[in-house]
Tab-separated table of C-alpha atoms in Angstrom:
chain	number	residue	atom	x	y	z
A	1	MET	CA	-56.153	1.232	250.718
A	2	PRO	CA	-57.827	1.363	254.200
A	3	HIS	CA	-60.898	3.425	254.445
A	4	PRO	CA	-60.378	6.757	256.350
A	5	PHE	CA	-63.458	6.127	258.302
A	6	PHE	CA	-65.715	3.128	259.367
A	7	SER	CA	-69.109	3.042	257.680
A	8	ARG	CA	-71.868	0.628	258.363
A	9	SER	CA	-74.310	0.206	255.534
A	10	LEU	CA	-77.934	0.443	256.615
A	11	THR	CA	-79.158	-0.868	253.280
A	12	ALA	CA	-82.902	-1.346	253.474
A	13	ALA	CA	-84.789	-4.292	251.995
A	14	LEU	CA	-85.541	-3.930	248.327
A	15	CYS	CA	-89.248	-2.976	247.720
A	16	SER	CA	-90.612	-4.803	244.638
A	17	LEU	CA	-93.533	-3.145	242.977
A	18	VAL	CA	-94.518	-6.098	240.962
A	19	ALA	CA	-97.221	-8.632	241.204
A	20	ALA	CA	-96.272	-11.990	242.638
A	21	PRO	CA	-95.921	-13.950	239.153
A	22	VAL	CA	-93.781	-11.287	237.831
A	23	PHE	CA	-91.602	-11.091	241.037
A	24	ALA	CA	-91.016	-14.869	240.991
A	25	GLN	CA	-89.817	-14.590	237.420
A	26	SER	CA	-87.413	-11.794	237.965
A	27	SER	CA	-85.914	-13.174	241.135
A	28	GLY	CA	-84.114	-15.807	239.056
A	29	ALA	CA	-82.590	-13.338	236.723
A	30	ASN	CA	-79.875	-14.722	234.406
A	31	GLU	CA	-76.347	-13.987	235.083
A	32	ILE	CA	-74.797	-11.397	232.510
A	33	VAL	CA	-72.246	-12.655	230.301
A	34	ILE	CA	-68.819	-11.164	231.120
A	35	THR	CA	-68.605	-8.347	228.346
A	36	GLY	CA	-64.793	-8.607	228.213
A	37	ASN	CA	-64.864	-12.107	226.787
A	38	PRO	CA	-65.713	-11.730	222.920
A	39	LEU	CA	-66.244	-15.484	222.611
A	40	GLY	CA	-69.140	-15.386	225.055
A	41	ARG	CA	-68.051	-18.440	227.012
A	42	GLU	CA	-69.770	-19.293	230.156
A	43	VAL	CA	-66.583	-19.568	232.169
A	44	ALA	CA	-65.212	-16.144	232.671
A	45	PRO	CA	-61.338	-15.713	232.071
A	46	ALA	CA	-59.132	-15.480	235.267
A	47	SER	CA	-58.241	-11.905	234.315
A	48	VAL	CA	-61.813	-10.721	234.961
A	49	GLY	CA	-63.343	-9.552	238.338
A	50	SER	CA	-66.663	-8.441	238.921
A	51	LEU	CA	-69.379	-7.314	241.421
A	52	GLY	CA	-72.877	-8.533	240.786
A	53	ASN	CA	-76.194	-6.786	241.848
A	54	ALA	CA	-76.143	-8.338	245.317
A	55	ASP	CA	-72.703	-7.297	245.980
A	56	LEU	CA	-73.257	-3.655	244.884
A	57	ARG	CA	-76.334	-3.485	247.301
A	58	GLU	CA	-74.194	-4.739	250.181
A	59	ARG	CA	-70.765	-3.081	249.487
A	60	GLY	CA	-71.528	-0.088	247.301
A	61	GLN	CA	-69.731	3.031	248.437
A	62	GLY	CA	-70.121	6.824	247.374
A	63	SER	CA	-67.516	6.474	244.708
A	64	LEU	CA	-66.519	3.780	242.120
A	65	GLY	CA	-62.921	3.485	243.370
A	66	GLU	CA	-63.898	2.612	246.994
A	67	THR	CA	-66.522	0.230	245.765
A	68	LEU	CA	-63.946	-1.853	243.948
A	69	THR	CA	-61.219	-1.870	246.557
A	70	GLU	CA	-61.926	-5.321	247.914
A	71	LEU	CA	-61.438	-6.944	244.502
A	72	PRO	CA	-57.963	-8.504	244.018
A	73	GLY	CA	-55.457	-6.111	242.468
A	74	VAL	CA	-57.781	-3.075	242.735
A	75	SER	CA	-57.317	0.091	244.942
A	76	SER	CA	-58.317	3.570	244.658
A	77	THR	CA	-57.053	7.140	244.458
A	78	TYR	CA	-58.892	8.033	247.475
A	79	PHE	CA	-59.128	12.022	247.496
A	80	GLY	CA	-62.215	12.337	249.568
A	81	PRO	CA	-65.635	10.522	249.727
A	82	GLN	CA	-66.538	11.509	246.184
A	83	ALA	CA	-63.245	11.860	244.132
A	84	SER	CA	-61.868	8.199	244.069
A	85	ARG	CA	-60.853	6.579	240.836
A	86	PRO	CA	-59.902	2.837	240.636
A	87	ILE	CA	-56.396	1.774	240.350
A	88	VAL	CA	-55.855	-1.542	238.642
A	89	ARG	CA	-52.534	-3.509	239.217
A	90	GLY	CA	-50.825	-0.222	240.335
A	91	LEU	CA	-51.761	1.794	237.196
A	92	ASP	CA	-54.213	4.707	237.091
A	93	GLY	CA	-55.191	7.760	235.114
A	94	ASP	CA	-55.472	7.134	231.356
A	95	ARG	CA	-53.830	3.614	231.682
A	96	VAL	CA	-57.256	2.435	233.316
A	97	ARG	CA	-60.275	3.134	230.995
A	98	LEU	CA	-63.748	3.665	232.452
A	99	LEU	CA	-66.809	2.562	230.589
A	100	SER	CA	-70.434	2.649	231.007
A	101	ASN	CA	-72.282	-0.113	229.316
A	102	SER	CA	-69.186	-0.670	227.181
A	103	SER	CA	-69.255	2.780	226.120
A	104	ALA	CA	-66.500	5.456	226.862
A	105	SER	CA	-67.109	7.646	230.041
A	106	GLN	CA	-66.612	11.246	228.890
A	107	ASP	CA	-65.080	13.039	231.899
A	108	VAL	CA	-61.867	14.608	233.055
A	109	SER	CA	-61.104	12.310	236.204
A	110	ALA	CA	-57.901	11.107	234.772
A	111	LEU	CA	-56.461	14.608	234.862
A	112	SER	CA	-56.460	15.089	238.561
A	113	TYR	CA	-57.250	13.010	241.669
A	114	ASP	CA	-59.746	15.691	242.919
A	115	HIS	CA	-61.897	15.095	239.880
A	116	ALA	CA	-64.797	12.777	240.471
A	117	VAL	CA	-66.148	9.976	238.111
A	118	PRO	CA	-69.725	10.802	237.071
A	119	THR	CA	-70.858	7.251	237.868
A	120	ASP	CA	-72.858	6.088	241.030
A	121	VAL	CA	-73.229	2.392	241.797
A	122	LEU	CA	-76.671	2.891	243.312
A	123	MET	CA	-78.187	2.322	239.856
A	124	ALA	CA	-75.624	-0.159	238.552
A	125	ASP	CA	-76.470	-3.844	238.018
A	126	ARG	CA	-72.913	-5.040	237.527
A	127	VAL	CA	-69.282	-3.678	237.596
A	128	GLU	CA	-66.553	-5.621	235.809
A	129	VAL	CA	-62.852	-5.129	236.033
A	130	LEU	CA	-60.904	-6.587	233.016
A	131	ARG	CA	-57.234	-6.899	233.023
A	132	GLY	CA	-54.745	-8.380	230.393
A	133	PRO	CA	-55.944	-9.671	227.097
A	134	ALA	CA	-59.593	-9.224	228.260
A	135	ALA	CA	-58.991	-5.476	228.039
A	136	LEU	CA	-57.927	-5.402	224.418
A	137	LEU	CA	-61.393	-5.330	223.083
A	138	TYR	CA	-61.607	-1.799	224.229
A	139	GLY	CA	-58.420	-0.461	222.772
A	140	GLY	CA	-54.547	-0.798	223.398
A	141	SER	CA	-54.174	2.335	225.616
A	142	ALA	CA	-55.708	0.732	228.677
A	143	MET	CA	-52.667	-1.017	229.879
A	144	GLY	CA	-53.895	-1.285	233.415
A	145	GLY	CA	-57.323	-2.612	232.513
A	146	VAL	CA	-60.921	-1.642	231.982
A	147	VAL	CA	-63.778	-0.853	234.473
A	148	ASN	CA	-67.069	-1.341	232.984
A	149	VAL	CA	-70.219	-0.242	234.823
A	150	LEU	CA	-73.402	-2.020	233.535
A	151	ASP	CA	-76.864	-1.022	234.013
A	152	ASN	CA	-80.351	-1.652	232.634
A	153	ARG	CA	-81.192	1.895	231.659
A	154	ILE	CA	-81.678	0.397	227.909
A	155	PRO	CA	-83.506	-2.561	228.716
A	156	ARG	CA	-81.686	-5.717	227.488
A	157	GLU	CA	-84.552	-8.252	227.867
A	158	ALA	CA	-88.256	-8.054	227.226
A	159	ILE	CA	-90.299	-7.262	230.293
A	160	THR	CA	-94.031	-8.098	230.845
A	161	GLY	CA	-95.825	-6.217	233.621
A	162	VAL	CA	-94.226	-3.819	236.102
A	163	GLN	CA	-91.199	-4.451	238.342
A	164	GLY	CA	-88.792	-2.161	240.263
A	165	ARG	CA	-86.822	-1.561	243.483
A	166	VAL	CA	-86.235	0.880	246.291
A	167	GLN	CA	-83.101	1.321	248.217
A	168	LEU	CA	-82.154	3.232	251.163
A	169	GLN	CA	-78.625	3.447	252.580
A	170	GLY	CA	-76.904	5.242	255.423
A	171	ALA	CA	-73.407	5.514	256.993
A	172	SER	CA	-72.395	6.860	260.524
A	173	GLY	CA	-68.807	8.051	259.654
A	174	ASN	CA	-70.067	10.874	257.450
A	175	ARG	CA	-73.846	10.939	258.154
A	176	GLU	CA	-74.696	9.639	254.657
A	177	ARG	CA	-78.213	9.570	253.506
A	178	SER	CA	-78.726	7.806	250.126
A	179	GLY	CA	-81.933	6.771	248.258
A	180	ALA	CA	-82.586	5.209	244.861
A	181	ALA	CA	-85.711	4.133	243.166
A	182	LEU	CA	-86.210	2.221	239.831
A	183	LEU	CA	-89.216	1.268	237.903
A	184	GLU	CA	-89.492	-0.905	234.770
A	185	THR	CA	-92.512	-1.834	232.773
A	186	GLY	CA	-93.330	-3.508	229.425
A	187	ASN	CA	-95.664	-5.553	227.349
A	188	GLY	CA	-93.305	-7.943	225.832
A	189	THR	CA	-92.469	-5.992	222.839
A	190	GLN	CA	-91.644	-2.634	224.391
A	191	ALA	CA	-90.042	-1.956	227.733
A	192	TRP	CA	-89.476	1.298	229.618
A	193	HIS	CA	-87.117	2.075	232.470
A	194	VAL	CA	-86.927	5.114	234.709
A	195	ASP	CA	-84.802	5.598	237.810
A	196	ALA	CA	-83.621	8.377	240.192
A	197	PHE	CA	-81.199	8.612	242.978
A	198	GLU	CA	-79.799	10.969	245.547
A	199	ARG	CA	-76.733	10.678	247.941
A	200	ARG	CA	-75.892	13.245	250.725
A	201	SER	CA	-73.090	13.169	253.165
A	202	ASP	CA	-71.540	15.545	255.681
A	203	ASP	CA	-67.734	16.084	256.501
A	204	VAL	CA	-66.088	12.784	257.386
A	205	ARG	CA	-65.349	12.089	260.974
A	206	VAL	CA	-61.880	11.026	261.988
A	207	PRO	CA	-60.321	10.149	265.291
A	208	ASN	CA	-58.146	13.279	265.932
A	209	ALA	CA	-58.382	16.647	267.348
A	210	LEU	CA	-60.133	18.010	264.255
A	211	GLY	CA	-63.088	15.783	264.676
A	212	ARG	CA	-64.159	15.989	261.125
A	213	ILE	CA	-62.356	16.521	257.831
A	214	PRO	CA	-63.287	20.053	256.546
A	215	ASN	CA	-64.819	20.475	253.170
A	216	SER	CA	-65.471	16.647	252.622
A	217	ASP	CA	-69.265	16.881	252.299
A	218	VAL	CA	-71.005	15.596	249.162
A	219	THR	CA	-74.518	16.065	247.449
A	220	THR	CA	-75.045	13.984	244.265
A	221	ARG	CA	-78.239	13.295	242.405
A	222	GLY	CA	-79.261	11.907	239.053
A	223	GLY	CA	-81.623	9.908	236.890
A	224	ALA	CA	-82.464	8.315	233.543
A	225	LEU	CA	-85.148	7.409	231.269
A	226	GLY	CA	-84.736	4.457	228.837
A	227	PHE	CA	-86.824	2.588	226.282
A	228	SER	CA	-86.234	-0.640	224.224
A	229	HIS	CA	-88.221	-2.142	221.248
A	230	PHE	CA	-87.928	-5.878	220.778
A	231	GLY	CA	-88.467	-7.339	217.423
A	232	GLU	CA	-87.939	-10.854	216.015
A	233	GLY	CA	-84.243	-11.344	216.453
A	234	SER	CA	-83.608	-7.590	217.159
A	235	ARG	CA	-83.558	-4.848	219.744
A	236	LEU	CA	-83.410	-1.192	219.405
A	237	GLY	CA	-83.078	1.261	222.521
A	238	LEU	CA	-82.422	4.721	223.703
A	239	SER	CA	-81.681	6.265	226.999
A	240	ALA	CA	-81.102	9.780	228.405
A	241	THR	CA	-78.999	10.184	231.671
A	242	THR	CA	-78.293	13.063	233.837
A	243	TRP	CA	-75.826	13.489	236.803
A	244	ARG	CA	-75.172	16.282	239.133
A	245	SER	CA	-72.721	16.647	242.010
A	246	ASP	CA	-71.432	19.328	244.354
A	247	TYR	CA	-68.527	18.417	246.567
A	248	GLY	CA	-65.735	19.913	248.444
A	249	THR	CA	-61.891	18.992	247.949
A	250	VAL	CA	-60.230	17.904	250.990
A	251	ALA	CA	-56.787	19.534	249.919
A	252	GLU	CA	-58.181	23.022	250.050
A	253	ASP	CA	-60.881	24.107	252.464
A	254	GLY	CA	-62.308	26.925	250.230
A	255	THR	CA	-62.429	24.912	247.049
A	256	ARG	CA	-65.640	23.071	245.782
A	257	ILE	CA	-66.610	21.558	242.611
A	258	ALA	CA	-69.893	21.745	240.817
A	259	MET	CA	-70.182	18.908	238.293
A	260	ARG	CA	-72.786	17.966	235.683
A	261	SER	CA	-72.832	15.358	233.018
A	262	ASP	CA	-75.706	14.502	230.582
A	263	LYS	CA	-75.636	11.605	227.959
A	264	LEU	CA	-77.832	10.300	225.263
A	265	ALA	CA	-77.230	6.616	224.189
A	266	PHE	CA	-78.380	4.318	221.564
A	267	GLU	CA	-78.040	0.491	221.334
A	268	GLY	CA	-79.077	-1.796	218.506
A	269	GLU	CA	-78.603	-5.577	218.371
A	270	TRP	CA	-79.523	-7.962	215.589
A	271	ARG	CA	-79.059	-11.752	215.954
A	272	GLN	CA	-78.065	-13.848	213.013
A	273	PRO	CA	-78.210	-10.816	210.616
A	274	LEU	CA	-76.406	-12.758	207.744
A	275	ALA	CA	-75.433	-16.227	207.110
A	276	GLY	CA	-72.201	-17.061	209.144
A	277	TRP	CA	-72.714	-14.358	211.632
A	278	GLN	CA	-74.201	-14.761	215.195
A	279	SER	CA	-74.952	-11.097	216.143
A	280	LEU	CA	-74.313	-7.678	215.215
A	281	ARG	CA	-74.286	-4.907	217.795
A	282	LEU	CA	-74.202	-1.131	217.415
A	283	GLN	CA	-73.686	1.409	220.190
A	284	ALA	CA	-73.624	5.174	219.899
A	285	GLY	CA	-73.520	7.835	222.505
A	286	VAL	CA	-73.279	11.691	222.851
A	287	SER	CA	-72.084	13.164	226.124
A	288	ASP	CA	-71.884	16.770	227.537
A	289	TYR	CA	-69.700	17.058	230.614
A	290	SER	CA	-68.534	20.163	232.582
A	291	HIS	CA	-67.450	20.996	235.962
A	292	THR	CA	-66.533	24.394	237.653
A	293	GLU	CA	-64.211	24.791	240.608
A	294	PHE	CA	-65.172	27.501	243.031
A	295	GLU	CA	-62.618	29.383	245.114
A	296	SER	CA	-64.409	30.799	248.269
A	297	GLY	CA	-67.583	30.977	246.332
A	298	VAL	CA	-66.064	32.630	243.202
A	299	PRO	CA	-66.110	30.474	240.010
A	300	GLY	CA	-62.515	29.791	238.741
A	301	THR	CA	-61.380	26.927	236.503
A	302	VAL	CA	-63.836	25.441	234.137
A	303	PHE	CA	-63.536	22.129	232.506
A	304	SER	CA	-65.864	21.352	229.582
A	305	LYS	CA	-65.871	18.121	227.473
A	306	ARG	CA	-68.266	17.068	224.693
A	307	GLY	CA	-67.737	13.722	223.207
A	308	GLN	CA	-69.235	11.116	220.797
A	309	ASP	CA	-68.719	7.373	220.952
A	310	LEU	CA	-69.458	4.779	218.237
A	311	ARG	CA	-68.914	1.100	218.528
A	312	LEU	CA	-69.843	-1.708	216.265
A	313	GLU	CA	-69.303	-5.433	217.195
A	314	ALA	CA	-69.862	-8.401	214.779
A	315	ARG	CA	-69.576	-11.796	216.156
A	316	HIS	CA	-69.277	-14.621	213.680
A	317	VAL	CA	-70.332	-18.254	214.292
A	318	ARG	CA	-67.550	-20.827	215.302
A	319	ILE	CA	-65.093	-21.668	212.600
A	320	GLY	CA	-64.110	-25.214	212.529
A	321	GLY	CA	-65.903	-28.302	213.881
A	322	ALA	CA	-63.906	-29.084	216.966
A	323	THR	CA	-64.527	-27.732	220.450
A	324	LEU	CA	-61.918	-26.667	222.911
A	325	HIS	CA	-62.514	-29.853	224.856
A	326	GLN	CA	-62.027	-31.883	221.746
A	327	ILE	CA	-58.958	-30.227	220.749
A	328	SER	CA	-57.307	-30.816	224.156
A	329	HIS	CA	-57.799	-34.696	223.729
A	330	MET	CA	-56.328	-34.726	220.139
A	331	PRO	CA	-52.977	-36.408	219.574
A	332	LEU	CA	-50.151	-34.086	218.906
A	333	GLY	CA	-48.826	-36.018	215.858
A	334	GLU	CA	-45.310	-36.106	214.680
A	335	ALA	CA	-42.837	-33.422	213.075
A	336	ARG	CA	-43.714	-34.595	209.500
A	337	ASP	CA	-47.419	-33.880	210.170
A	338	PHE	CA	-46.792	-30.332	211.030
A	339	PHE	CA	-44.303	-30.062	208.099
A	340	ALA	CA	-46.982	-31.417	205.695
A	341	LEU	CA	-49.408	-28.591	206.889
A	342	LEU	CA	-46.874	-26.082	205.163
A	343	LYS	CA	-47.668	-27.621	201.787
A	344	PRO	CA	-43.918	-28.058	201.011
A	345	ARG	CA	-44.425	-28.703	197.238
A	346	VAL	CA	-46.109	-25.405	196.740
A	347	MET	CA	-43.544	-23.585	199.155
A	348	SER	CA	-40.715	-25.145	197.127
A	349	LEU	CA	-42.271	-23.803	193.833
A	350	VAL	CA	-42.573	-20.327	195.381
A	351	ILE	CA	-38.990	-20.238	196.546
A	352	ILE	CA	-37.636	-21.631	193.182
A	353	THR	CA	-39.502	-18.830	191.371
A	354	ALA	CA	-38.064	-16.215	193.698
A	355	MET	CA	-34.573	-17.546	193.146
A	356	ALA	CA	-35.131	-17.277	189.405
A	357	GLY	CA	-36.257	-13.793	189.691
A	358	MET	CA	-33.171	-12.787	191.748
A	359	ALA	CA	-30.845	-14.455	189.356
A	360	THR	CA	-32.289	-12.657	186.286
A	361	ALA	CA	-32.747	-9.282	187.925
A	362	PRO	CA	-30.293	-6.511	186.696
A	363	GLY	CA	-27.483	-5.912	189.208
A	364	SER	CA	-26.392	-7.971	192.060
A	365	VAL	CA	-27.928	-8.873	195.365
A	366	HIS	CA	-25.967	-9.144	198.549
A	367	PRO	CA	-25.860	-12.862	199.685
A	368	VAL	CA	-27.254	-11.909	203.291
A	369	ILE	CA	-30.056	-10.026	201.711
A	370	ALA	CA	-30.897	-12.836	199.396
A	371	PHE	CA	-30.889	-15.404	202.003
A	372	ALA	CA	-33.044	-13.309	204.447
A	373	SER	CA	-35.584	-12.698	201.510
A	374	LEU	CA	-35.794	-16.316	200.611
A	375	LEU	CA	-36.376	-17.235	204.211
A	376	ALA	CA	-39.051	-14.706	204.595
A	377	ILE	CA	-40.736	-15.899	201.400
A	378	ALA	CA	-40.647	-19.401	202.683
A	379	VAL	CA	-42.254	-18.623	205.976
A	380	GLY	CA	-44.910	-16.498	204.273
A	381	ALA	CA	-45.651	-19.310	201.829
A	382	GLY	CA	-45.770	-22.009	204.516
A	383	ALA	CA	-47.973	-19.808	206.837
A	384	SER	CA	-50.428	-19.311	203.849
A	385	GLY	CA	-50.410	-23.011	203.168
A	386	CYS	CA	-51.037	-23.931	206.800
A	387	LEU	CA	-53.998	-21.509	206.957
A	388	ASN	CA	-55.424	-22.893	203.672
A	389	MET	CA	-55.262	-26.388	205.111
A	390	TRP	CA	-56.993	-25.286	208.393
A	391	TYR	CA	-59.806	-23.487	206.499
A	392	ASP	CA	-60.435	-26.350	203.902
A	393	ALA	CA	-60.287	-29.118	206.640
A	394	ASP	CA	-63.551	-30.365	205.643
A	395	ILE	CA	-62.605	-30.517	201.953
A	396	ASP	CA	-59.362	-32.458	202.795
A	397	GLN	CA	-61.480	-35.247	204.059
A	398	LEU	CA	-62.963	-35.756	200.569
A	399	MET	CA	-60.040	-34.965	198.288
A	400	SER	CA	-56.271	-35.248	197.921
A	401	ARG	CA	-54.177	-32.208	198.483
A	402	THR	CA	-50.869	-31.039	196.733
């Protein structure tokens, strides 16, 4: 969707508040692994699009939807500079799930196009758009996809010294003035994060007789405080986030929305907690959201939502000794090799036992039902045998199988 006005980003240079050795170390920050890929592979699946830190600094807009419009298959429900929700593959509303650090975003932006998303990309480090199978990790209701906004408000890596950034941004089409500041410090075991931002813009200028779109001004501010403790193979962290916005709706000149969102989040991660498991990650959050719609200065409709979010991820080590590259070069074998995986001797015993049970059972069984039952039993027994052969592949090299 084309922008209703042309804006030129006046993003200022990032001001680092760190000493030279620390800055040299942080400038080569590692790329964050795509969170939609549960296998943690280095190569992201084709169904994932993302904007990194540098992209967000250059192309960040006043709303999440407008920031992502340049990604393939993504547009926005533009309803003014502030109210703009992502549309993924033509689907929006509840069919596109919005996340913050892989945790559910508690808001009512899916109910109406004039409801804003309580997220600002000024403090984001990365935004990921997951489509297709990559979105299944976050539930089956997100048929369109998942938009995940990632930040470092709960530090994920140990910090030694002090580091930070300052960002200033402006635009001519709506006289935008935006500023953000971030400061992080730590001693290798503990890490602290604090940030604050504010975004102001006037009515949007358009090339017609009106000159500007009435009631399209926005004032948004927020901040966060976070802390992480790093142990040997573990990490525990907390963060408190606040977000406030006051903006007008372009559909009605006399209607304004005052919105607030507060969130308390917890993250815990344990690497190799048990034998056979690679990592265990726990996320929990409590959110308090509300917004009031004012009609000519008089409070009207009030939306209020309080939610809790709990997520537990356990990642096991790789099962089996062959890698994907090795499997791609393995010979396919013959039909009798696949049939042998079904353990036909065991499968025949199961079928004969089922036939004996049907013959001795009281009453009669319809031939079609009997055939379908034997077929289902055969498929189940063969599948069990195949799984058993795969799981015990290492034992099969040392002993004979039935």
